Coordinates of C-alpha atoms in Angstrom, one line a residue:
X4 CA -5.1 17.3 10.1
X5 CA -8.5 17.3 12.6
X6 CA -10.0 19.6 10.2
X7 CA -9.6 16.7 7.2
X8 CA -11.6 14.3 9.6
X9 CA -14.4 16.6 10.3
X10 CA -17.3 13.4 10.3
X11 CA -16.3 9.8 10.7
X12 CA -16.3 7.4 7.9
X13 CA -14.2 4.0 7.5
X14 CA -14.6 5.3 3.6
X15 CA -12.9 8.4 4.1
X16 CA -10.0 7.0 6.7
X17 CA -9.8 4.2 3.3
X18 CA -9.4 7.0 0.6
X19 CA -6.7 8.8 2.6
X20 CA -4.9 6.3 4.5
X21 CA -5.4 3.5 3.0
X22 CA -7.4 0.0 4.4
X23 CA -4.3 -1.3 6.8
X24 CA -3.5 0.2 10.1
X25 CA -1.1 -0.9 12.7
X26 CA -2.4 0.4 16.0
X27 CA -0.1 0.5 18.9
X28 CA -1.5 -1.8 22.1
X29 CA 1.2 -2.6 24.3
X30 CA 3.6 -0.4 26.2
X31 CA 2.9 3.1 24.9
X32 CA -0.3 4.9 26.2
X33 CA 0.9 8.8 24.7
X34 CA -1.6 12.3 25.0
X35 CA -3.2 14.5 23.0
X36 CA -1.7 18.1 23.0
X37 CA -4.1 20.6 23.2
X38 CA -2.8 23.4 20.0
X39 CA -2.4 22.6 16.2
X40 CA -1.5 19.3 15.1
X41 CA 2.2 19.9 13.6
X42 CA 2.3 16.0 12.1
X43 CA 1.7 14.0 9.2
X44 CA 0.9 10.8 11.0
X45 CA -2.9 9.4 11.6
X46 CA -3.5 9.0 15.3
X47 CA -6.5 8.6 17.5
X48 CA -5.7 12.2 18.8
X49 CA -6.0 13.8 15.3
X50 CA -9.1 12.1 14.2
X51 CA -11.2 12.6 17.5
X52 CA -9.7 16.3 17.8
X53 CA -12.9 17.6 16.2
X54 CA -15.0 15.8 18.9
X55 CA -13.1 16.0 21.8
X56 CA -11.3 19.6 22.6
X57 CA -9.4 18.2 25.6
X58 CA -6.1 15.7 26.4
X59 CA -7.1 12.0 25.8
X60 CA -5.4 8.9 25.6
X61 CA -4.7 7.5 22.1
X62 CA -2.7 4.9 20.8
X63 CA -0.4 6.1 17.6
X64 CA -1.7 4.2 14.3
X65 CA 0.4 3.8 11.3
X66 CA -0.6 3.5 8.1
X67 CA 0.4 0.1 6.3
X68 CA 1.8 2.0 3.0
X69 CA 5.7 2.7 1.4
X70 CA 6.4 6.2 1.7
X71 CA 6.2 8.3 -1.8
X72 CA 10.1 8.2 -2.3
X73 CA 10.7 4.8 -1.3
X74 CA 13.1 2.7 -4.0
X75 CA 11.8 -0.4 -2.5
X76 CA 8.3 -2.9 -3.9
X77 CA 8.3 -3.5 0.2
X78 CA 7.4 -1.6 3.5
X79 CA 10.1 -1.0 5.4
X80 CA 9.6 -1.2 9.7
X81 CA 12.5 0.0 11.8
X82 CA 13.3 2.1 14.6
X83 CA 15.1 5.1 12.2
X84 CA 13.1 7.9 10.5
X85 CA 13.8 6.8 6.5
X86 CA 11.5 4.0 7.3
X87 CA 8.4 3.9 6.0
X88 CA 6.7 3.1 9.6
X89 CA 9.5 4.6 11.7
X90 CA 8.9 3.0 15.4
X91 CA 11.2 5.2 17.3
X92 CA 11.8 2.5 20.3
X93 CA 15.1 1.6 21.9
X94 CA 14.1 -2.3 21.6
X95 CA 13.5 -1.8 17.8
X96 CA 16.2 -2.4 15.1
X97 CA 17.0 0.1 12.3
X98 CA 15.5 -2.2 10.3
X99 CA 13.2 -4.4 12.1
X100 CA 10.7 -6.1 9.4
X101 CA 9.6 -6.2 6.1
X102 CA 5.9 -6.0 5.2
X103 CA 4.8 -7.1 1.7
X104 CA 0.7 -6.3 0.4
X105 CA -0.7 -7.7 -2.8
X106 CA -3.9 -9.0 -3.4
X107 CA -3.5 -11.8 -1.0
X108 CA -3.2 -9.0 1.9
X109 CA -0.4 -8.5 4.5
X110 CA 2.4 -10.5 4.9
X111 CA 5.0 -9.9 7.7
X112 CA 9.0 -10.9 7.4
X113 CA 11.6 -10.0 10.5
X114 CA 14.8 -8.2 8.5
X115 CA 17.3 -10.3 10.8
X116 CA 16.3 -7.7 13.9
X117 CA 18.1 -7.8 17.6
X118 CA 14.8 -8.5 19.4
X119 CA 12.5 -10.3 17.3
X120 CA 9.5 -10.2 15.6
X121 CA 6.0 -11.9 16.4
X122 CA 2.6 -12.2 14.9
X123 CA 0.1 -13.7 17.2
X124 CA 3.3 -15.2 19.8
X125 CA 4.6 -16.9 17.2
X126 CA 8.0 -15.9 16.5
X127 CA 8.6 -14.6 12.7
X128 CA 11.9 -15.6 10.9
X129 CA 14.2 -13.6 8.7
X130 CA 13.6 -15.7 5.5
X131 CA 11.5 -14.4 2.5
X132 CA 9.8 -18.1 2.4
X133 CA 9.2 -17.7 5.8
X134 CA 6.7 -14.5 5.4
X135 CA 3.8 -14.8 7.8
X136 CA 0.1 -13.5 6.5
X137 CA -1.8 -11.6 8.8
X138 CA -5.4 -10.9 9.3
X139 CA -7.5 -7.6 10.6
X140 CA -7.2 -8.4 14.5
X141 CA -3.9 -10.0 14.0
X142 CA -1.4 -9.3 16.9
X143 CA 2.4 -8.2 16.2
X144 CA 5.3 -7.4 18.5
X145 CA 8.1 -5.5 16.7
X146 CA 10.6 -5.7 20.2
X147 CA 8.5 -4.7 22.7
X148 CA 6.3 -2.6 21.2
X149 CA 3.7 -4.9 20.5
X150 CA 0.6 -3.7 17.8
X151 CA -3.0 -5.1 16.4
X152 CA -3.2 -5.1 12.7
X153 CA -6.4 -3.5 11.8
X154 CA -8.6 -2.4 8.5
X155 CA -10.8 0.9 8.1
X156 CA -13.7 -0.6 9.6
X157 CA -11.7 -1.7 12.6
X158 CA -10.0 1.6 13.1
X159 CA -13.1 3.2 13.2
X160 CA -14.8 0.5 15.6
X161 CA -11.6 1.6 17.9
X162 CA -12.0 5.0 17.5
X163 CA -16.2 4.7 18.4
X164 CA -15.3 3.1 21.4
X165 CA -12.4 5.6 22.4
X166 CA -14.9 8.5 21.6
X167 CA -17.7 6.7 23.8
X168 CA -15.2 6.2 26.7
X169 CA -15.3 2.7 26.4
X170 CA -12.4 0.3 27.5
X171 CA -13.9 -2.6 25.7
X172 CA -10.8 -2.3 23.1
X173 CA -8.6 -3.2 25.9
X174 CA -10.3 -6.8 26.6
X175 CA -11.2 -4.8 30.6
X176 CA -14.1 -6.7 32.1
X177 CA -15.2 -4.0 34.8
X178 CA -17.3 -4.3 38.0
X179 CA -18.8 -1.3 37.9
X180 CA -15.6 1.5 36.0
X181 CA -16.1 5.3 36.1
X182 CA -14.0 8.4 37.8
X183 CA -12.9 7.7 41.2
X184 CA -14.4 9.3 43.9
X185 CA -13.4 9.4 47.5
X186 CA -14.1 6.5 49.4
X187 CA -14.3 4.7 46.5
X188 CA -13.3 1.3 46.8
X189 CA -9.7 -0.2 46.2
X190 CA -9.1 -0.8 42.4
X191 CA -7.1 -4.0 41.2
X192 CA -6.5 -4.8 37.8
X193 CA -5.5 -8.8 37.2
X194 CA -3.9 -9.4 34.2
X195 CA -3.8 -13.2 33.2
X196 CA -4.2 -15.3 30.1
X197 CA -6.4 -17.8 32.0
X198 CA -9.8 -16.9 32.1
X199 CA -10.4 -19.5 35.0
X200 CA -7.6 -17.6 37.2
X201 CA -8.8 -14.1 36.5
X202 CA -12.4 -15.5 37.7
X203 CA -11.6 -16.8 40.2
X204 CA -9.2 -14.5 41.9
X205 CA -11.3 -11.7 40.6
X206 CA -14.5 -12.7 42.6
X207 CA -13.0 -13.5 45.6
X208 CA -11.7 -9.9 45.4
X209 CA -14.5 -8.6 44.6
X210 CA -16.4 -10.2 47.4
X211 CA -14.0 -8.7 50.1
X212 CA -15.4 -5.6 48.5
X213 CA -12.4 -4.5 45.8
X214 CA -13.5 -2.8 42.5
X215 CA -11.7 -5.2 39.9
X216 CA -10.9 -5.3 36.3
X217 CA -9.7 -8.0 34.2
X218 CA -7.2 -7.7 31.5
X219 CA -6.5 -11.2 29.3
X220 CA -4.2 -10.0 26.7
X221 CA -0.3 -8.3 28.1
X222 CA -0.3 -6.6 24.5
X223 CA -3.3 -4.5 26.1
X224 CA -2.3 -4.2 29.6
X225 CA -0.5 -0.9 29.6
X226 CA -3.2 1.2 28.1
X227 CA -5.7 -0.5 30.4
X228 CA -4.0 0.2 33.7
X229 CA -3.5 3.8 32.7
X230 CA -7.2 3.9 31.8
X231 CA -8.3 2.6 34.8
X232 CA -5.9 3.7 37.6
X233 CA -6.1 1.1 39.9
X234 CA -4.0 1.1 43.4
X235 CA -2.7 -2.2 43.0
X236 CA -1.7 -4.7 39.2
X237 CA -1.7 -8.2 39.7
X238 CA 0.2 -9.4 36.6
X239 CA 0.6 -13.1 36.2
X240 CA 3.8 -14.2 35.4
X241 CA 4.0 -17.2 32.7
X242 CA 2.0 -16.3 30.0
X243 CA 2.1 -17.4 26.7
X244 CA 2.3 -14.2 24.4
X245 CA 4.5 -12.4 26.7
X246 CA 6.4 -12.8 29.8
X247 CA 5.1 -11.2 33.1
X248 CA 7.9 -9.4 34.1
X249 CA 8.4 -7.8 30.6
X250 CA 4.9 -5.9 30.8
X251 CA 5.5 -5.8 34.8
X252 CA 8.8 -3.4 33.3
X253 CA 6.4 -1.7 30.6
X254 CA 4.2 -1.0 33.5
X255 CA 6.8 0.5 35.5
X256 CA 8.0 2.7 32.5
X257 CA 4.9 4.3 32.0
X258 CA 4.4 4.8 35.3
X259 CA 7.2 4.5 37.9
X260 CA 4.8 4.8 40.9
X261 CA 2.4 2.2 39.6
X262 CA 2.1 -0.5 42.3
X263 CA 2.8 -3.8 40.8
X264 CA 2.6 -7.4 41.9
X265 CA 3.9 -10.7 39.6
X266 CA 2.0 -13.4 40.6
X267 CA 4.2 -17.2 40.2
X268 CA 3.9 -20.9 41.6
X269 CA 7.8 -20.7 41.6
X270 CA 9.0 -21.4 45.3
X271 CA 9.9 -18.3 48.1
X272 CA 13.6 -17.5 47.0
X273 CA 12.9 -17.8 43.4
X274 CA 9.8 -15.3 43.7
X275 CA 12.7 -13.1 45.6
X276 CA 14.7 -13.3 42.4
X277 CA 11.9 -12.0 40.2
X278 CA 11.1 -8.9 42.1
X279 CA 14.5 -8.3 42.3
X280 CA 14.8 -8.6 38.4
X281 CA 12.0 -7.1 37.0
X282 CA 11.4 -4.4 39.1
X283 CA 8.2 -5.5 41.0
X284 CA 6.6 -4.2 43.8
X285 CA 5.8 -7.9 45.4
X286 CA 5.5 -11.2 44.7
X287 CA 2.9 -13.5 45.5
X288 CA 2.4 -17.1 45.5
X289 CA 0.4 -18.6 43.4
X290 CA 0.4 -22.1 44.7
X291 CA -0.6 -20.8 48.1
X292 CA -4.0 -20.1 46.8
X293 CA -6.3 -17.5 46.2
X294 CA -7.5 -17.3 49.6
X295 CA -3.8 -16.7 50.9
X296 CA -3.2 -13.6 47.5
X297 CA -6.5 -12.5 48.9
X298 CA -5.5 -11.7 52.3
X299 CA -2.4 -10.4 51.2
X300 CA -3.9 -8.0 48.7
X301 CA -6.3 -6.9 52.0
X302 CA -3.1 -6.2 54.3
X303 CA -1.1 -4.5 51.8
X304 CA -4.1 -2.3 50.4
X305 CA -5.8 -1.7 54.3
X306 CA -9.2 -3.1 53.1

């Protein structure tokens, strides 16, 4: 399939694929196999293969379309592989959601699933009537595997910035970014909702000499740490489109030895029980201050 994609072109991804994409952004970061592509779905991977002859981290997109021998007017969403987007995740029902596109554009319905559906943190219910629109930039989570709904022009905006190297997709403020060299300083990434917190905490970091990234949305977390291999996470815990220790256990699934910290005003013992839970590294907190993290960042990092 690289060869069909031999010069980019939101024209040509529109005449082939069609003008709605559903890009994975949350807990899947997957790689590009060097060899012949042996699969009929679009992914990053397959349309930078032309460009870039070596392993890089994509994101699989799925075309918004019915398969050819579907019986159905609607696009089917489920975890098995007579679906017409087959998600093959463990927190993904059968059948998860129904998608319906007319005129109007895309609307999204949850097919009664174990784990929910959501389009921009709003839950979605199970009721025809209750079909919720979505918009090019519109966030989903089917489960856990949480998406961005995208047309051809924003596929190819994500696939520009992949191809340049760019981690803007992933909402990563850097200090300065690039390979890491030795004795390079100590990476953090701070992933937080609160654009005051992730200021703040992120320049007194940055003034005891830490490199630091900032991640606002969870959905984007996963692909950013893995982007920017830092040495320690700092993942707030209350946050509105999806809980802290959830992505603190996506984090941990993509990569076991990733050093991971919630961050909570919840009191000693209760902090205790979330480490416990989710599978954290440490818990700090919050209502101490950022003066008191900071210190505790310095003596658990030796900076």
């Amino acid at each position: 399939m690289a060869d069909e994609y031999p010069e980019l072109d939101a024209n040509v991804i529109r005449a082939r694929e069609g003008d709605a994409f559903f890009v994975c952004a949350g807990n899947r970061l997957l790689r590009f196999p060097r060899g012949p592509i042996q699969t009929s779905e679009l992914h990053f991977g397959v349309l930078t293969a032309a460009a870039r002859g070596e392993p890089v981290p994509y994101s699989p997109v799925f075309p918004v379309r019915r398969k050819e021998n579907s019986p159905y007017s609607f696009i089917t969403l489920g975890r098995t592989s007579n679906c017409d987007l087959p998600v093959p995740d463990e927190s993904v029902s059968k059948l998860h959601a129904i998608l319906r596109v007319d005129e109007g554009g895309v609307r999204v319905q949850d097919a009664g699933s174990r784990n929910g559906t959501e389009v921009n943190g709003e839950a979605v219910l199970a009721r025809s009537s209750d079909s919720v629109p979505i918009e090019p930039g519109s966030r989903l989570r089917f489960g856990s595997v949480a998406m961005i709904y995208v047309d051809a022009e924003g596929l190819l905006a994500l696939l520009a910035s992949k191809r340049r190297g760019s981690t803007n997709e992933w909402n990563i403020t850097p200090t300065t970014g690039g390979a890491r060299q030795p004795g390079d300083p100590k990476r953090l990434v701070i992933v937080d909702d609160s654009r005051t917190q992730r200021a703040l905490l992120g320049d007194a970091l940055r003034d005891e000499g830490f490199e630091v990234f900032d991640v606002e949305h969870p959905f984007d977390a996963v692909a950013a740490v893995e982007e920017c291999d830092p040495d320690l996470v700092l993942v707030d815990f209350l946050m509105p489109t999806q809980n802290g220790g959830a992505l603190c256990q996506d984090l941990k699934e993509a990569n076991p030895n990733r050093n991971v910290w919630l961050i909570s005003a919840l009191d000693a013992s209760d902090l205790a029980a979330l480490k416990e839970a989710y599978g954290a590294d440490d818990c700090a907190d919050k209502a101490a201050g950022t003066e008191h993290l900071v210190e505790k960042v310095k003596e658990a990092l030796g900076s």
